[in-house]
XYZ file of C-alpha atoms in Angstrom:
341
model
C -55.004 -130.312 -31.335
C -53.340 -132.608 -28.857
C -49.995 -130.824 -29.114
C -48.352 -128.847 -26.169
C -47.280 -126.060 -28.989
C -50.780 -125.194 -29.692
C -51.420 -125.048 -25.986
C -48.858 -122.620 -25.304
C -49.930 -120.186 -28.244
C -53.360 -120.278 -27.097
C -52.000 -119.225 -23.675
C -49.974 -116.283 -25.271
C -53.074 -115.221 -27.190
C -55.201 -115.089 -24.313
C -52.681 -113.030 -22.140
C -52.583 -110.624 -24.838
C -56.455 -110.585 -24.865
C -56.189 -111.318 -28.627
C -59.661 -113.240 -29.740
C -59.208 -116.211 -31.925
C -60.856 -119.194 -33.219
C -59.119 -122.637 -33.560
C -59.936 -124.627 -36.766
C -58.757 -128.453 -36.727
C -60.725 -129.997 -39.222
C -57.758 -131.082 -41.169
C -56.396 -134.287 -42.442
C -53.349 -135.619 -43.569
C -53.535 -134.386 -47.459
C -56.127 -131.754 -46.691
C -59.240 -131.890 -48.861
C -60.787 -129.324 -50.685
C -64.010 -129.333 -48.802
C -62.023 -128.764 -45.729
C -60.540 -125.594 -47.183
C -64.142 -124.636 -47.778
C -65.302 -125.182 -44.509
C -62.393 -123.301 -43.149
C -63.148 -120.158 -45.038
C -66.924 -120.451 -44.012
C -65.609 -120.234 -40.166
C -63.224 -117.411 -41.220
C -65.901 -115.054 -42.758
C -68.624 -116.094 -40.021
C -66.282 -115.273 -37.340
C -65.219 -112.102 -39.055
C -61.517 -113.093 -38.690
C -58.808 -110.920 -39.998
C -55.671 -113.167 -39.472
C -54.906 -116.887 -40.028
C -51.954 -118.446 -37.771
C -51.062 -121.802 -39.226
C -49.362 -124.125 -36.676
C -48.824 -127.464 -37.863
C -47.125 -129.428 -40.695
C -47.610 -128.921 -44.448
C -51.047 -130.323 -44.534
C -52.153 -127.540 -42.084
C -50.380 -124.678 -43.872
C -51.470 -125.498 -47.488
C -54.810 -125.775 -45.885
C -54.364 -122.408 -44.146
C -53.344 -121.061 -47.415
C -56.253 -122.401 -49.287
C -58.801 -120.795 -46.630
C -57.102 -117.506 -47.232
C -57.738 -117.787 -50.738
C -61.151 -118.683 -50.606
C -61.969 -116.018 -47.922
C -60.649 -113.051 -50.302
C -61.547 -114.401 -53.805
C -65.195 -115.800 -52.742
C -64.740 -119.160 -55.202
C -64.449 -122.815 -54.833
C -60.654 -123.570 -54.055
C -60.862 -125.911 -57.164
C -60.850 -123.117 -59.309
C -57.391 -121.972 -58.279
C -55.541 -124.802 -60.120
C -52.515 -124.105 -61.705
C -50.203 -120.940 -61.987
C -51.353 -117.253 -60.995
C -55.211 -117.738 -60.909
C -55.625 -115.834 -57.673
C -56.955 -112.179 -58.186
C -56.942 -110.917 -54.578
C -54.489 -111.445 -51.992
C -54.825 -113.561 -48.888
C -55.464 -112.244 -45.610
C -52.061 -111.938 -43.387
C -50.750 -115.543 -42.803
C -48.067 -116.227 -39.999
C -46.878 -120.080 -40.277
C -45.068 -121.977 -37.459
C -43.955 -125.242 -38.811
C -43.829 -128.480 -36.628
C -42.455 -130.730 -39.220
C -39.007 -130.097 -40.867
C -39.336 -130.377 -44.627
C -42.399 -129.387 -46.342
C -41.235 -125.674 -46.690
C -44.775 -124.633 -46.928
C -43.893 -121.847 -44.427
C -41.872 -119.981 -47.409
C -43.089 -121.412 -50.656
C -45.633 -120.187 -53.315
C -47.285 -123.292 -53.360
C -50.431 -124.833 -51.838
C -51.178 -128.588 -52.559
C -55.033 -129.463 -51.866
C -56.541 -132.779 -52.435
C -59.547 -132.786 -54.743
C -61.224 -135.489 -53.020
C -63.954 -136.509 -55.401
C -61.449 -136.550 -58.364
C -58.921 -138.308 -56.306
C -55.725 -136.130 -56.890
C -53.707 -133.281 -55.513
C -53.877 -130.046 -57.110
C -51.188 -127.681 -57.110
C -51.930 -124.156 -56.546
C -48.995 -121.647 -57.349
C -49.059 -117.978 -56.947
C -46.588 -115.568 -55.302
C -49.591 -114.428 -53.094
C -49.616 -117.814 -51.164
C -46.224 -116.829 -49.719
C -46.875 -116.327 -46.002
C -46.148 -113.224 -44.559
C -44.284 -114.466 -41.477
C -42.679 -117.729 -40.861
C -41.534 -118.797 -37.087
C -38.974 -121.217 -37.365
C -38.300 -123.118 -34.166
C -36.399 -126.347 -34.178
C -37.585 -127.130 -30.654
C -41.069 -128.375 -31.740
C -39.502 -130.786 -34.279
C -38.510 -133.073 -31.091
C -42.149 -134.405 -31.212
C -41.596 -136.135 -34.598
C -41.463 -139.666 -34.819
C -38.506 -141.182 -36.866
C -40.746 -142.046 -39.792
C -42.385 -138.870 -40.129
C -38.705 -137.049 -39.621
C -37.517 -139.454 -42.936
C -40.484 -138.705 -44.855
C -40.476 -134.762 -44.545
C -36.770 -134.883 -44.610
C -36.836 -136.664 -48.105
C -39.408 -133.999 -48.745
C -36.925 -131.005 -48.464
C -34.142 -132.991 -50.441
C -36.510 -133.459 -53.481
C -37.508 -130.119 -53.375
C -33.720 -129.073 -53.365
C -32.996 -131.707 -56.375
C -35.592 -130.553 -58.448
C -34.908 -126.695 -58.047
C -31.225 -127.415 -58.882
C -32.029 -129.210 -62.143
C -35.066 -127.202 -62.833
C -34.891 -125.426 -66.468
C -35.707 -122.360 -64.541
C -32.913 -122.490 -62.464
C -30.552 -119.504 -61.845
C -27.653 -118.632 -59.564
C -29.924 -117.526 -56.747
C -31.622 -120.911 -56.673
C -28.669 -122.825 -57.179
C -26.991 -121.291 -53.857
C -30.171 -122.419 -52.054
C -30.707 -125.639 -53.651
C -27.329 -126.791 -53.370
C -26.952 -125.810 -49.491
C -30.015 -127.282 -48.894
C -29.015 -130.710 -49.992
C -26.033 -130.481 -48.110
C -27.683 -129.394 -44.840
C -30.399 -132.155 -44.978
C -28.161 -134.957 -46.114
C -25.735 -134.380 -43.125
C -28.354 -134.028 -40.828
C -31.299 -136.098 -41.354
C -29.704 -139.575 -39.913
C -28.929 -137.618 -36.875
C -32.539 -136.358 -36.478
C -33.526 -140.047 -36.514
C -30.690 -141.255 -34.061
C -31.007 -138.401 -31.780
C -34.379 -136.852 -31.920
C -33.184 -134.363 -29.286
C -30.646 -132.879 -30.891
C -31.691 -129.609 -31.520
C -28.508 -128.233 -33.375
C -29.168 -131.009 -35.920
C -32.747 -130.417 -36.084
C -32.231 -126.687 -36.646
C -29.855 -127.466 -39.665
C -32.527 -129.748 -41.203
C -35.189 -127.075 -40.641
C -32.765 -124.326 -42.338
C -32.253 -126.844 -45.056
C -36.048 -127.249 -45.557
C -36.312 -123.223 -45.612
C -33.400 -123.004 -47.966
C -35.265 -125.796 -50.309
C -38.486 -123.779 -50.320
C -36.695 -120.302 -51.080
C -35.001 -122.480 -54.263
C -38.095 -124.051 -55.502
C -40.115 -121.256 -54.880
C -38.474 -119.390 -57.777
C -37.375 -122.463 -59.764
C -40.271 -124.459 -59.162
C -40.109 -128.517 -59.420
C -40.460 -131.563 -61.654
C -41.689 -134.959 -62.298
C -41.167 -136.148 -58.670
C -43.734 -133.735 -57.542
C -46.059 -134.326 -60.604
C -46.020 -138.134 -59.931
C -46.481 -137.597 -56.282
C -49.310 -135.628 -56.272
C -51.158 -137.432 -58.230
C -50.174 -140.651 -56.072
C -50.781 -139.344 -52.966
C -54.114 -138.017 -53.812
C -55.300 -141.138 -55.489
C -54.216 -143.329 -52.524
C -54.014 -140.744 -49.719
C -50.159 -141.402 -49.061
C -47.805 -139.016 -47.304
C -46.100 -136.821 -49.853
C -42.797 -137.404 -48.210
C -43.039 -140.974 -48.615
C -44.229 -140.864 -52.411
C -41.326 -138.346 -53.133
C -38.766 -140.732 -51.346
C -39.829 -143.615 -53.518
C -40.016 -141.984 -56.695
C -36.910 -139.853 -56.475
C -34.351 -142.177 -57.983
C -36.580 -143.182 -60.940
C -36.993 -139.566 -62.014
C -33.487 -139.061 -61.566
C -32.838 -142.125 -64.019
C -35.477 -140.492 -66.404
C -33.960 -137.009 -66.471
C -30.164 -137.669 -65.818
C -29.171 -137.264 -69.473
C -30.920 -133.992 -69.892
C -29.018 -132.412 -66.709
C -25.976 -134.645 -66.364
C -23.575 -131.829 -64.920
C -26.482 -130.499 -62.437
C -26.754 -134.355 -61.259
C -22.937 -134.993 -61.074
C -22.816 -131.504 -58.883
C -25.312 -133.363 -56.778
C -23.552 -136.446 -56.445
C -20.466 -134.543 -55.338
C -22.378 -132.797 -52.923
C -23.777 -136.079 -51.377
C -20.247 -137.195 -51.249
C -19.996 -139.557 -54.206
C -16.875 -139.685 -55.941
C -17.230 -138.764 -59.622
C -13.698 -138.097 -60.627
C -13.137 -140.087 -64.024
C -16.490 -141.662 -64.045
C -18.720 -141.532 -67.186
C -22.242 -139.910 -66.994
C -23.859 -143.417 -66.804
C -21.601 -144.614 -64.313
C -22.493 -141.294 -62.095
C -26.207 -141.857 -62.579
C -25.822 -145.582 -61.539
C -23.968 -144.418 -58.417
C -26.011 -141.515 -57.729
C -29.505 -143.813 -58.128
C -27.968 -146.749 -55.962
C -26.986 -144.255 -53.339
C -30.240 -142.715 -53.102
C -32.135 -145.989 -52.895
C -29.384 -147.118 -49.983
C -30.065 -143.786 -48.218
C -34.123 -143.982 -48.244
C -33.841 -147.346 -47.069
C -31.114 -146.718 -44.168
C -33.817 -143.846 -42.910
C -36.675 -146.639 -42.991
C -38.255 -145.649 -45.997
C -38.081 -149.127 -47.619
C -41.447 -149.849 -49.359
C -42.027 -149.761 -53.179
C -45.197 -148.631 -54.948
C -46.207 -152.309 -55.088
C -45.952 -152.246 -51.188
C -48.316 -149.016 -50.981
C -51.156 -151.056 -53.073
C -49.959 -149.521 -56.442
C -51.282 -152.010 -59.492
C -50.287 -151.680 -63.184
C -54.362 -151.436 -63.583
C -54.345 -147.757 -61.924
C -50.982 -146.463 -63.544
C -52.721 -145.134 -66.559
C -55.159 -143.047 -64.536
C -52.393 -141.836 -62.395
C -50.355 -140.702 -65.201
C -53.182 -139.192 -66.987
C -53.677 -136.794 -63.694
C -49.785 -136.506 -63.653
C -49.110 -135.255 -66.575
C -51.613 -132.514 -66.198
C -49.474 -131.163 -63.077
C -47.967 -127.612 -63.720
C -44.687 -128.997 -62.035
C -43.940 -130.825 -65.400
C -43.138 -127.407 -66.875
C -39.726 -126.946 -65.295
C -38.523 -130.530 -65.381
C -35.322 -130.791 -67.428
C -36.972 -133.341 -69.887
C -40.294 -132.594 -70.864
C -42.370 -135.660 -70.134
C -45.415 -137.470 -72.061
C -47.874 -139.509 -70.372
C -46.320 -142.722 -71.296
C -42.951 -141.597 -69.652
C -44.654 -141.235 -66.367
C -46.250 -144.303 -66.749
C -42.756 -145.849 -67.266
C -41.743 -144.115 -64.257
C -44.440 -145.461 -62.221
C -43.824 -148.980 -63.137
C -40.124 -148.702 -62.536
C -40.980 -148.111 -58.963
C -43.423 -150.566 -58.574
């Protein structure tokens, strides 16, 4: 609530004599009980529209509030795909981070607090009615948040491109998203007030959102949802740590697509075997995230081998696994977590 963007928005609403209520009881990785609290406020104040200004957590919470407000059930009952009967109220999103794509996606990720994992709620009913994209607001992001949200966007694009539900439409947006985010993310960190580079990263995030809303995601996100919910870690940071290890797991199930990704990233693939391309791609992803300042492993984030079975048990139930190019079993997910330690 301390950001100047909210004050500007309130001023505009007041000038137009539009009544509003501010709900800001939202944490990083929004909790199920916060969604329920917001829905109570929405109904008690007889609201008729939701305007979400913030990062992915704010926008996901807003989507959850809309679901509960019109369906009158606990948010935990909507986990999975197409569980929403009644459409949400109109939702307008103004993203203030560049990478989550929550402003255009059919996903809402909510932390089921008592169970310590993130629920994936997936439905076309969750796509916001309006998304107002303004790179100017990204200037307030610090370098680490910029890196993490940028890697979130890159992970979205990677997973949509190799998804078993890919199409020419999603390929177009996912490949361009990879290019835009990769070329501009480091500039965002080195020159935080470079509006042109911020805008290109935000456009890349938008394209990635359009891609994964139609092709869905994969094991990076199923693993990340379980991990982030259990330890309350930033989602983009989890994705950045896990991405190279999931690429290693998936590569032989989609070698041509990963080869194309490597080429978009500027990696020379001519006359290289698939195993050589896989090695170069993984090495580059680790180098790239380190350069961005994301240097931790899962061990550095307090993950130990004794909690990995519990993490894997939650992760294998995540709907994102359905569109991963290689169908995982729980043991596969345990292996990936261990490789990322």
